[in-house]
Tab-separated table of C-alpha atoms in Angstrom:
chain	number	residue	atom	x	y	z
A	209	MET	CA	-10.711	-27.824	-36.970
A	210	ASN	CA	-11.880	-27.131	-33.406
A	211	ASP	CA	-8.415	-27.459	-31.822
A	212	LEU	CA	-6.647	-24.216	-32.657
A	213	ALA	CA	-3.540	-24.858	-30.559
A	214	PRO	CA	-1.540	-26.540	-33.396
A	215	LEU	CA	-2.315	-23.603	-35.706
A	216	ARG	CA	-0.911	-21.152	-33.157
A	217	THR	CA	2.504	-22.828	-33.094
A	218	PRO	CA	5.294	-21.468	-35.327
A	219	GLU	CA	4.723	-24.341	-37.763
A	220	GLY	CA	0.977	-23.752	-37.785
A	221	ARG	CA	1.341	-20.014	-38.347
A	222	ALA	CA	3.779	-20.652	-41.187
A	223	LEU	CA	1.250	-22.968	-42.805
A	224	LEU	CA	-1.499	-20.372	-42.412
A	225	ASP	CA	0.706	-17.875	-44.224
A	226	ALA	CA	1.416	-20.438	-46.934
A	227	VAL	CA	-2.245	-21.204	-47.658
A	228	ARG	CA	-3.545	-17.651	-47.394
A	229	GLY	CA	-5.817	-16.811	-50.310
A	230	THR	CA	-5.864	-20.359	-51.697
A	231	ALA	CA	-8.714	-20.754	-54.187
A	232	PRO	CA	-11.009	-23.773	-53.726
A	233	ALA	CA	-9.902	-25.213	-57.072
A	234	ASP	CA	-6.254	-25.147	-55.930
A	235	GLU	CA	-6.707	-26.712	-52.492
A	236	LEU	CA	-5.927	-30.282	-53.533
A	237	ALA	CA	-2.672	-29.336	-55.239
A	238	VAL	CA	-1.624	-27.103	-52.335
A	239	ALA	CA	-2.483	-29.787	-49.777
A	240	THR	CA	-0.543	-32.453	-51.695
A	241	ARG	CA	2.537	-30.243	-51.847
A	242	LEU	CA	2.441	-29.159	-48.191
A	243	ARG	CA	1.842	-32.681	-46.847
A	244	ARG	CA	5.295	-33.661	-48.039
A	245	GLU	CA	6.784	-31.540	-45.245
A	246	HIS	CA	3.962	-31.150	-42.689
A	247	PRO	CA	1.484	-33.434	-40.892
A	248	ALA	CA	-1.622	-34.066	-42.978
A	249	ASP	CA	-3.994	-33.078	-40.151
A	250	LEU	CA	-2.228	-29.767	-39.670
A	251	VAL	CA	-2.337	-28.998	-43.393
A	252	SER	CA	-6.061	-29.787	-43.475
A	253	ALA	CA	-6.657	-27.576	-40.443
A	254	ALA	CA	-4.742	-24.699	-42.026
A	255	LEU	CA	-6.705	-24.962	-45.273
A	256	GLY	CA	-9.970	-25.114	-43.315
A	257	GLN	CA	-8.981	-22.033	-41.337
A	258	ALA	CA	-8.060	-20.234	-44.556
A	259	ARG	CA	-11.542	-20.913	-45.934
A	260	LEU	CA	-13.124	-19.559	-42.756
A	261	ARG	CA	-10.951	-16.446	-42.896
A	262	GLN	CA	-12.028	-15.787	-46.462
A	263	ARG	CA	-15.681	-16.042	-45.426
A	264	ALA	CA	-15.103	-13.882	-42.355
A	265	ALA	CA	-13.550	-11.047	-44.361
A	266	VAL	CA	-17.060	-9.826	-45.219
A	267	LYS	CA	-17.825	-9.285	-41.533
A	268	PHE	CA	-14.447	-8.375	-40.102
A	269	GLY	CA	-12.526	-6.913	-43.022
A	270	ALA	CA	-9.636	-8.696	-44.713
A	271	ARG	CA	-6.946	-7.162	-42.492
A	272	ASP	CA	-8.425	-8.489	-39.231
A	273	ALA	CA	-9.810	-11.716	-40.685
A	274	GLU	CA	-6.377	-12.792	-41.945
A	275	ARG	CA	-5.035	-12.620	-38.390
A	276	MET	CA	-8.024	-14.049	-36.534
A	277	PHE	CA	-9.111	-17.611	-35.764
A	278	PHE	CA	-12.585	-18.917	-36.479
A	279	THR	CA	-14.923	-21.833	-35.999
A	280	PRO	CA	-17.647	-22.579	-38.586
A	281	ASN	CA	-20.392	-21.514	-36.174
A	282	GLY	CA	-18.373	-18.490	-35.152
A	283	VAL	CA	-18.230	-17.140	-38.693
A	284	GLU	CA	-21.946	-17.719	-39.153
A	285	GLN	CA	-23.149	-16.218	-35.881
A	286	SER	CA	-20.651	-13.459	-35.109
A	287	THR	CA	-21.613	-9.810	-35.306
A	288	ARG	CA	-20.468	-7.735	-38.264
A	289	ALA	CA	-17.570	-5.540	-37.107
A	290	SER	CA	-19.297	-2.301	-38.124
A	291	VAL	CA	-22.349	-3.149	-36.009
A	292	ALA	CA	-20.269	-4.310	-33.038
A	293	GLY	CA	-18.202	-1.138	-33.297
A	294	TYR	CA	-21.275	1.074	-33.276
A	295	ARG	CA	-22.675	-0.728	-30.241
A	296	ALA	CA	-19.338	-0.490	-28.414
A	297	GLU	CA	-19.133	3.249	-29.060
A	298	ARG	CA	-22.620	3.690	-27.688
A	299	MET	CA	-21.589	1.765	-24.566
A	300	LYS	CA	-18.598	4.068	-24.234
A	301	ALA	CA	-20.803	7.162	-24.620
A	302	LEU	CA	-22.969	5.847	-21.779
A	303	GLY	CA	-19.917	5.902	-19.526
A	304	VAL	CA	-19.343	2.146	-19.518
A	305	THR	CA	-15.741	1.134	-18.742
A	306	SER	CA	-16.193	-2.614	-18.133
A	307	VAL	CA	-18.505	-5.200	-19.672
A	308	ALA	CA	-19.325	-8.846	-18.981
A	309	ASP	CA	-19.755	-10.255	-22.506
A	310	LEU	CA	-21.861	-13.372	-21.983
A	311	CYS	CA	-22.041	-15.856	-24.886
A	312	CYS	CA	-18.996	-14.199	-26.465
A	313	GLY	CA	-18.527	-16.719	-29.284
A	314	ILE	CA	-15.250	-16.125	-31.102
A	315	GLY	CA	-14.961	-12.689	-29.500
A	316	GLY	CA	-16.169	-10.289	-32.185
A	317	ASP	CA	-18.081	-8.063	-29.774
A	318	ALA	CA	-15.360	-8.295	-27.140
A	319	ILE	CA	-12.866	-7.045	-29.733
A	320	ALA	CA	-15.048	-4.049	-30.577
A	321	LEU	CA	-15.548	-3.218	-26.901
A	322	ALA	CA	-11.836	-3.479	-26.157
A	323	ARG	CA	-11.003	-1.244	-29.115
A	324	ALA	CA	-13.334	1.327	-27.574
A	325	GLY	CA	-11.171	1.177	-24.450
A	326	ILE	CA	-13.573	-0.991	-22.438
A	327	ARG	CA	-12.370	-3.837	-20.217
A	328	VAL	CA	-14.129	-7.101	-21.078
A	329	LEU	CA	-14.840	-10.426	-19.412
A	330	ALA	CA	-15.699	-12.697	-22.366
A	331	VAL	CA	-17.525	-15.911	-21.426
A	332	ASP	CA	-18.640	-18.891	-23.498
A	333	ARG	CA	-19.280	-22.512	-22.577
A	334	ASP	CA	-18.133	-23.825	-25.972
A	335	PRO	CA	-14.442	-24.763	-25.616
A	336	ALA	CA	-13.720	-24.102	-29.306
A	337	ALA	CA	-15.368	-20.676	-29.190
A	338	ALA	CA	-13.552	-19.700	-26.005
A	339	GLU	CA	-10.243	-20.830	-27.481
A	340	ALA	CA	-10.898	-18.777	-30.626
A	341	ALA	CA	-11.837	-15.713	-28.559
A	342	ARG	CA	-8.615	-16.015	-26.566
A	343	ALA	CA	-6.575	-16.470	-29.737
A	344	ASN	CA	-8.229	-13.460	-31.368
A	345	ALA	CA	-7.607	-11.205	-28.394
A	346	GLU	CA	-3.931	-12.163	-28.594
A	347	ALA	CA	-3.720	-11.867	-32.399
A	348	LEU	CA	-5.156	-8.343	-32.351
A	349	GLY	CA	-3.109	-7.143	-29.391
A	350	LEU	CA	-6.068	-6.850	-27.003
A	351	SER	CA	-5.216	-9.463	-24.383
A	352	GLU	CA	-4.715	-6.852	-21.677
A	353	LEU	CA	-8.330	-5.707	-22.020
A	354	ILE	CA	-10.026	-9.053	-22.704
A	355	GLU	CA	-10.210	-11.882	-20.190
A	356	VAL	CA	-11.682	-15.043	-21.747
A	357	ARG	CA	-13.376	-17.608	-19.553
A	358	GLU	CA	-14.808	-20.978	-20.601
A	359	ALA	CA	-17.927	-21.355	-18.468
A	360	ASP	CA	-21.715	-21.564	-18.424
A	361	VAL	CA	-22.860	-17.933	-18.514
A	362	THR	CA	-25.746	-18.687	-16.152
A	363	GLU	CA	-23.179	-19.513	-13.467
A	364	VAL	CA	-20.992	-16.418	-13.927
A	365	ASP	CA	-21.118	-13.542	-11.459
A	366	ALA	CA	-21.274	-10.359	-13.541
A	367	GLY	CA	-21.255	-8.131	-10.472
A	368	GLY	CA	-18.571	-5.473	-10.487
A	369	TYR	CA	-18.983	-4.716	-14.190
A	370	ASP	CA	-20.570	-1.516	-15.468
A	371	ALA	CA	-22.647	-3.385	-18.035
A	372	VAL	CA	-23.684	-6.798	-19.301
A	373	PHE	CA	-23.857	-7.762	-22.967
A	374	VAL	CA	-25.677	-10.969	-23.881
A	375	ASP	CA	-25.814	-12.551	-27.319
A	376	PRO	CA	-27.837	-15.754	-26.879
A	377	ALA	CA	-27.403	-18.533	-29.426
A	378	ARG	CA	-30.280	-18.359	-31.890
A	379	ARG	CA	-29.374	-21.427	-33.922
A	380	GLY	CA	-29.783	-25.074	-33.032
A	381	GLY	CA	-29.341	-28.431	-34.691
A	382	ARG	CA	-32.307	-27.717	-36.971
A	383	GLY	CA	-31.324	-24.187	-37.941
A	384	ARG	CA	-32.566	-20.772	-36.856
A	385	ILE	CA	-34.577	-20.525	-33.622
A	386	PHE	CA	-37.538	-18.141	-33.636
A	387	ASP	CA	-38.912	-18.646	-30.122
A	388	PRO	CA	-36.959	-16.312	-27.774
A	389	GLU	CA	-37.454	-18.763	-24.919
A	390	ALA	CA	-35.674	-21.417	-26.996
A	391	TYR	CA	-32.551	-19.250	-27.238
A	392	SER	CA	-29.505	-20.511	-25.342
A	393	PRO	CA	-29.746	-19.094	-22.723
A	394	PRO	CA	-33.474	-18.156	-22.905
A	395	LEU	CA	-34.409	-14.511	-23.399
A	396	SER	CA	-36.093	-14.457	-19.981
A	397	TRP	CA	-32.771	-15.358	-18.325
A	398	ALA	CA	-30.956	-12.685	-20.355
A	399	VAL	CA	-33.524	-10.060	-19.362
A	400	ALA	CA	-33.142	-10.986	-15.701
A	401	ALA	CA	-29.362	-10.668	-16.013
A	402	ALA	CA	-29.803	-7.294	-17.718
A	403	LEU	CA	-32.103	-5.966	-15.008
A	404	ALA	CA	-29.544	-6.944	-12.366
A	405	ALA	CA	-26.823	-4.838	-14.029
A	406	PRO	CA	-26.413	-1.040	-14.065
A	407	ARG	CA	-26.644	-1.107	-17.866
A	408	ALA	CA	-27.108	-3.881	-20.387
A	409	ALA	CA	-27.554	-4.698	-24.053
A	410	LEU	CA	-29.168	-7.885	-25.359
A	411	LYS	CA	-28.710	-8.841	-28.993
A	412	ILE	CA	-31.828	-10.495	-30.406
A	413	ALA	CA	-33.264	-11.443	-33.785
A	414	PRO	CA	-34.663	-8.449	-35.728
A	415	GLY	CA	-37.942	-10.292	-36.239
A	416	VAL	CA	-38.746	-10.315	-32.510
A	417	PRO	CA	-42.420	-9.464	-31.858
A	418	HIS	CA	-42.772	-6.011	-30.340
A	419	GLU	CA	-45.066	-7.408	-27.675
A	420	ALA	CA	-42.174	-9.579	-26.452
A	421	ILE	CA	-40.054	-6.504	-25.619
A	422	PRO	CA	-39.908	-5.844	-21.852
A	423	ALA	CA	-41.320	-2.525	-20.639
A	424	GLU	CA	-37.967	-1.730	-18.995
A	425	ALA	CA	-36.086	-1.915	-22.298
A	426	GLU	CA	-35.279	0.448	-25.117
A	427	ALA	CA	-35.480	-1.338	-28.476
A	428	GLU	CA	-33.133	-0.536	-31.348
A	429	TRP	CA	-33.045	-2.066	-34.821
A	430	ILE	CA	-29.768	-1.759	-36.727
A	431	SER	CA	-29.148	-2.042	-40.456
A	432	ASP	CA	-25.833	-1.893	-42.266
A	433	GLY	CA	-25.736	-0.915	-45.921
A	434	GLY	CA	-29.501	-1.382	-46.122
A	435	ASP	CA	-29.519	-4.902	-44.638
A	436	VAL	CA	-31.129	-5.367	-41.222
A	437	LYS	CA	-28.559	-7.064	-38.998
A	438	GLU	CA	-29.999	-7.212	-35.507
A	439	ALA	CA	-32.191	-5.803	-32.800
A	440	VAL	CA	-30.791	-4.729	-29.435
A	441	LEU	CA	-32.623	-4.351	-26.152
A	442	TRP	CA	-30.950	-1.685	-24.026
A	443	PHE	CA	-31.438	-1.485	-20.277
A	444	GLY	CA	-30.509	1.463	-18.105
A	445	THR	CA	-31.089	3.935	-20.956
A	446	GLU	CA	-34.545	5.137	-22.058
A	447	PRO	CA	-37.252	2.538	-21.304
A	448	GLY	CA	-39.985	2.360	-23.919
A	449	THR	CA	-37.991	4.181	-26.594
A	450	VAL	CA	-37.930	2.654	-30.068
A	451	ARG	CA	-35.266	3.584	-32.597
A	452	ALA	CA	-33.876	2.571	-35.971
A	453	THR	CA	-30.169	3.054	-36.615
A	454	LEU	CA	-28.636	2.985	-40.073
A	455	LEU	CA	-24.970	2.262	-40.732
A	456	PRO	CA	-22.685	3.620	-41.991
A	457	GLY	CA	-23.317	6.874	-40.202
A	458	PRO	CA	-24.725	6.259	-37.765
A	459	ARG	CA	-28.089	7.856	-38.434
A	460	THR	CA	-30.747	7.197	-35.830
A	461	LEU	CA	-34.500	7.729	-36.056
A	462	VAL	CA	-36.253	7.819	-32.687
A	463	GLY	CA	-39.941	6.963	-32.674
A	464	ALA	CA	-42.430	9.614	-31.654
A	465	GLY	CA	-45.301	7.213	-31.036
A	466	LEU	CA	-47.256	8.360	-34.087
A	467	PRO	CA	-50.480	6.744	-35.307
A	468	ASP	CA	-50.517	4.874	-38.621
A	469	PRO	CA	-50.197	7.184	-41.639
A	470	PRO	CA	-53.188	7.826	-43.888
A	471	VAL	CA	-53.645	6.025	-47.209
A	472	ARG	CA	-53.797	7.951	-50.476
A	473	SER	CA	-53.374	7.486	-54.191
A	474	VAL	CA	-49.886	7.052	-55.594
A	475	GLY	CA	-48.107	10.351	-56.099
A	476	ARG	CA	-45.077	11.217	-58.174
A	477	TYR	CA	-42.604	9.633	-55.759
A	478	LEU	CA	-42.464	6.333	-53.915
A	479	TYR	CA	-40.264	5.921	-50.855
A	480	GLU	CA	-38.987	2.521	-49.731
A	481	PRO	CA	-38.117	2.765	-46.006
A	482	ASP	CA	-34.961	1.091	-44.731
A	483	GLY	CA	-35.543	-2.356	-43.254
A	484	ALA	CA	-34.591	-1.180	-39.761
A	485	VAL	CA	-37.271	1.510	-39.971
A	486	ILE	CA	-39.855	-1.082	-40.971
A	487	ARG	CA	-38.834	-3.554	-38.259
A	488	ALA	CA	-38.967	-0.785	-35.655
A	489	HIS	CA	-42.490	0.162	-36.806
A	490	LEU	CA	-41.352	3.712	-37.576
A	491	VAL	CA	-42.768	4.056	-41.088
A	492	ALA	CA	-45.194	6.683	-39.747
A	493	ASP	CA	-42.247	8.810	-38.590
A	494	VAL	CA	-40.711	8.691	-42.064
A	495	ALA	CA	-44.060	9.463	-43.676
A	496	ARG	CA	-44.453	12.566	-41.515
A	497	GLU	CA	-40.937	13.700	-42.404
A	498	LEU	CA	-41.786	13.355	-46.102
A	499	ASP	CA	-45.323	14.747	-45.812
A	500	GLY	CA	-46.345	11.431	-47.306
A	501	ALA	CA	-48.890	8.658	-46.920
A	502	LEU	CA	-49.163	4.915	-47.476
A	503	VAL	CA	-50.233	3.358	-50.786
A	504	ASP	CA	-52.027	0.631	-48.794
A	505	GLU	CA	-52.725	0.349	-45.089
A	506	THR	CA	-50.806	-2.948	-44.867
A	507	ILE	CA	-47.811	-2.055	-47.077
A	508	ALA	CA	-44.695	-0.153	-45.955
A	509	TYR	CA	-44.363	2.005	-49.079
A	510	VAL	CA	-44.711	5.763	-48.643
A	511	THR	CA	-45.936	7.981	-51.454
A	512	ALA	CA	-45.519	11.744	-51.786
A	513	ASP	CA	-45.724	14.469	-54.418
A	514	ALA	CA	-42.415	16.123	-53.482
A	515	LEU	CA	-38.876	14.782	-53.512
A	516	ARG	CA	-37.242	15.324	-50.136
A	517	PRO	CA	-33.897	14.076	-48.844
A	518	THR	CA	-34.004	11.425	-46.115
A	519	PRO	CA	-31.481	8.811	-45.060
A	520	TYR	CA	-34.291	6.556	-43.873
A	521	ALA	CA	-35.843	5.677	-47.235
A	522	ALA	CA	-34.835	5.245	-50.880
A	523	ALA	CA	-36.774	7.458	-53.300
A	524	TYR	CA	-38.128	6.472	-56.717
A	525	GLU	CA	-39.888	8.563	-59.335
A	526	ILE	CA	-42.985	6.684	-60.507
A	527	THR	CA	-43.785	6.910	-64.214
A	528	ASP	CA	-46.522	4.275	-64.555
A	529	GLN	CA	-49.158	2.531	-62.462
A	530	LEU	CA	-50.759	-0.619	-63.872
A	531	PRO	CA	-52.923	-3.473	-62.604
A	532	PHE	CA	-50.783	-6.576	-62.266
A	533	GLY	CA	-50.323	-8.357	-65.582
A	534	VAL	CA	-47.370	-10.003	-67.278
A	535	LYS	CA	-48.392	-9.048	-70.821
A	536	LYS	CA	-48.947	-5.396	-69.913
A	537	LEU	CA	-45.573	-5.119	-68.224
A	538	LYS	CA	-43.787	-6.914	-71.051
A	539	ALA	CA	-45.276	-4.529	-73.625
A	540	LEU	CA	-44.391	-1.459	-71.550
A	541	LEU	CA	-40.765	-2.534	-71.170
A	542	ARG	CA	-40.487	-3.086	-74.909
A	543	GLU	CA	-41.994	0.335	-75.586
A	544	ARG	CA	-39.589	2.043	-73.138
A	545	GLU	CA	-36.571	0.163	-74.550
A	546	VAL	CA	-35.659	-1.237	-71.140
A	547	GLY	CA	-32.531	-3.385	-70.942
A	548	VAL	CA	-32.036	-3.580	-67.174
A	549	LEU	CA	-34.955	-4.352	-64.881
A	550	THR	CA	-35.020	-4.399	-61.078
A	551	VAL	CA	-38.031	-6.112	-59.516
A	552	LYS	CA	-39.051	-5.342	-55.941
A	553	LYS	CA	-42.061	-6.638	-54.081
A	554	ARG	CA	-44.031	-6.037	-50.925
A	555	GLY	CA	-47.397	-7.664	-50.398
A	556	SER	CA	-47.111	-9.825	-53.513
A	557	ALA	CA	-46.678	-13.589	-53.855
A	558	VAL	CA	-44.890	-13.260	-57.208
A	559	GLU	CA	-41.213	-14.246	-57.258
A	560	PRO	CA	-39.212	-11.278	-58.627
A	561	GLU	CA	-36.626	-13.324	-60.524
A	562	GLU	CA	-39.266	-15.463	-62.222
A	563	LEU	CA	-41.191	-12.378	-63.327
A	564	ARG	CA	-38.047	-10.681	-64.586
A	565	LYS	CA	-37.275	-13.672	-66.810
A	566	LYS	CA	-40.809	-13.688	-68.207
A	567	VAL	CA	-41.123	-9.977	-68.989
A	568	LEU	CA	-37.541	-9.275	-70.066
A	569	PRO	CA	-36.045	-12.443	-71.581
A	570	LYS	CA	-33.649	-10.227	-73.527
A	571	PRO	CA	-32.780	-6.509	-73.400
A	572	HIS	CA	-34.847	-4.133	-75.503
A	573	GLY	CA	-32.374	-1.279	-75.191
A	574	SER	CA	-30.143	0.548	-72.726
A	575	GLU	CA	-32.792	2.036	-70.421
A	576	ALA	CA	-33.157	0.883	-66.803
A	577	ALA	CA	-36.380	0.564	-64.824
A	578	THR	CA	-37.644	-0.600	-61.450
A	579	VAL	CA	-40.990	-2.314	-61.006
A	580	PHE	CA	-42.685	-2.592	-57.618
A	581	LEU	CA	-45.114	-5.491	-57.191
A	582	THR	CA	-47.430	-4.410	-54.429
A	583	ARG	CA	-50.978	-3.560	-53.455
A	584	VAL	CA	-52.557	-0.149	-53.834
A	585	ALA	CA	-55.761	0.258	-51.853
A	586	GLY	CA	-55.966	-3.526	-51.682
A	587	ALA	CA	-55.548	-4.196	-55.423
A	588	PRO	CA	-52.512	-6.030	-56.925
A	589	THR	CA	-50.568	-3.283	-58.689
A	590	MET	CA	-47.358	-2.666	-60.627
A	591	LEU	CA	-45.589	0.639	-60.087
A	592	ILE	CA	-42.841	1.380	-62.597
A	593	GLY	CA	-40.195	3.997	-62.061
A	594	LYS	CA	-36.551	4.776	-61.505
A	595	PRO	CA	-34.347	5.852	-58.585
A	596	ALA	CA	-34.660	9.552	-57.797
A	597	SER	CA	-31.891	11.699	-56.382
A	598	VAL	CA	-32.245	15.063	-54.699
C-alpha cells in the first residue's frame, strides 16, 4: 500500500483503471479475476488505492481523486480542496509567488498553491507521503511548479521563499492530539519558522485556545458548508485580527473587539451562528449586525424580533418555548401533526437522536419542526420552530 511505484507503471495504471468504482461487495470477485493475469500484491494494492480514491472524492472531487495517489493517513489528514484553494488564493492576493510547504503530506495544499500559480517546495519526512505528493504533482500536471523533498522539516532551509506554510501532524498512535506542543513538529517550532519568514500560514486545530495564539498572528477560522474545518494563524498580515471565513463564498467576518452581547428573553427569531463564528468568538459581532441578544450568557444562540439576512447565522422562527420535558414535547408534536423532527442542542446533556426516538416514534403528519435543547436565562428550555427565509 505504501509503495506507489508499482501502481505508477503501465501495468499498475491499467489495473487502477480496471478497479475504478469497485463496490466493497464486489472486491473479492474482482480480485479473483484479476489475479489470474496480474501479481496478487499488485491487485491488492490497486484495490486498496481505489478504496482510498473513493474516500478522497469528498475532499478533492471525483475528477482529481481518480487521478491522484493516497495513503490512509493522507486521506484522513489532508485539507479539503475548497479550503486549500481559498488559502492559496489569499496567499496569491498577498503577493506570494513561492512557498515552502512544510509537512506537505500527500500534497493537497501544494496542489492548490501551484494551481494559483505559486512555486512550491513540498517537504515531508514520511517516505510514503512524499512519494504520493510527487506522484500527485505529476498526475495533475503540476510538476514544474512543485518540488517534493523527503526530509525533516526542522532541517530544511526555507530562506528564499516568499512564505512558509506549516501543517503539523495533529494525530498520533492514540488518535487526535490536543496539546499544540505535542504536534509534530510542535506549534512553538512552527511559530518560530513563521516569524523567520516574510509571510506565513500555520494550519492548526479549530479548537485551539485563544490564549495560545501568538500576539504576532492573525487568527482565522474557516468553515465549509457549515462545518468548521480548520484554524489558520497568519503572520505578516494583520497581527491581533480575528476573523471567521465561510465557504463557499468566501464570506469573511472580521472581529471588532466587541464586548459580550446582552441577554434577553426569546424573541420571534433565533439565529444559530456558523461554527467558524463561534470558534472565532465573534458571536457579538453577529448579534450587533442582527440587533439581537443572547438567550443565555453562556450559549451561542442569538435572539431577535426582526428577520434580517446574514450569511453568518441560520435563522429560525420560534413558535413555542417550553421548559424541558419529554411528555410536553411529545404532546406538542402530536398536536402540530409533525412528521419530520430536527433536534439541535447547545448547553444540554440530552442526546438529540435518543430524544427524537422518544418524542416522535412515528410520524403524526407531514409537518416539519426543529427543536432546540438549550438554556434560557440558566433554565433548561425547549425552543420549537422552523427555518426562516428572508
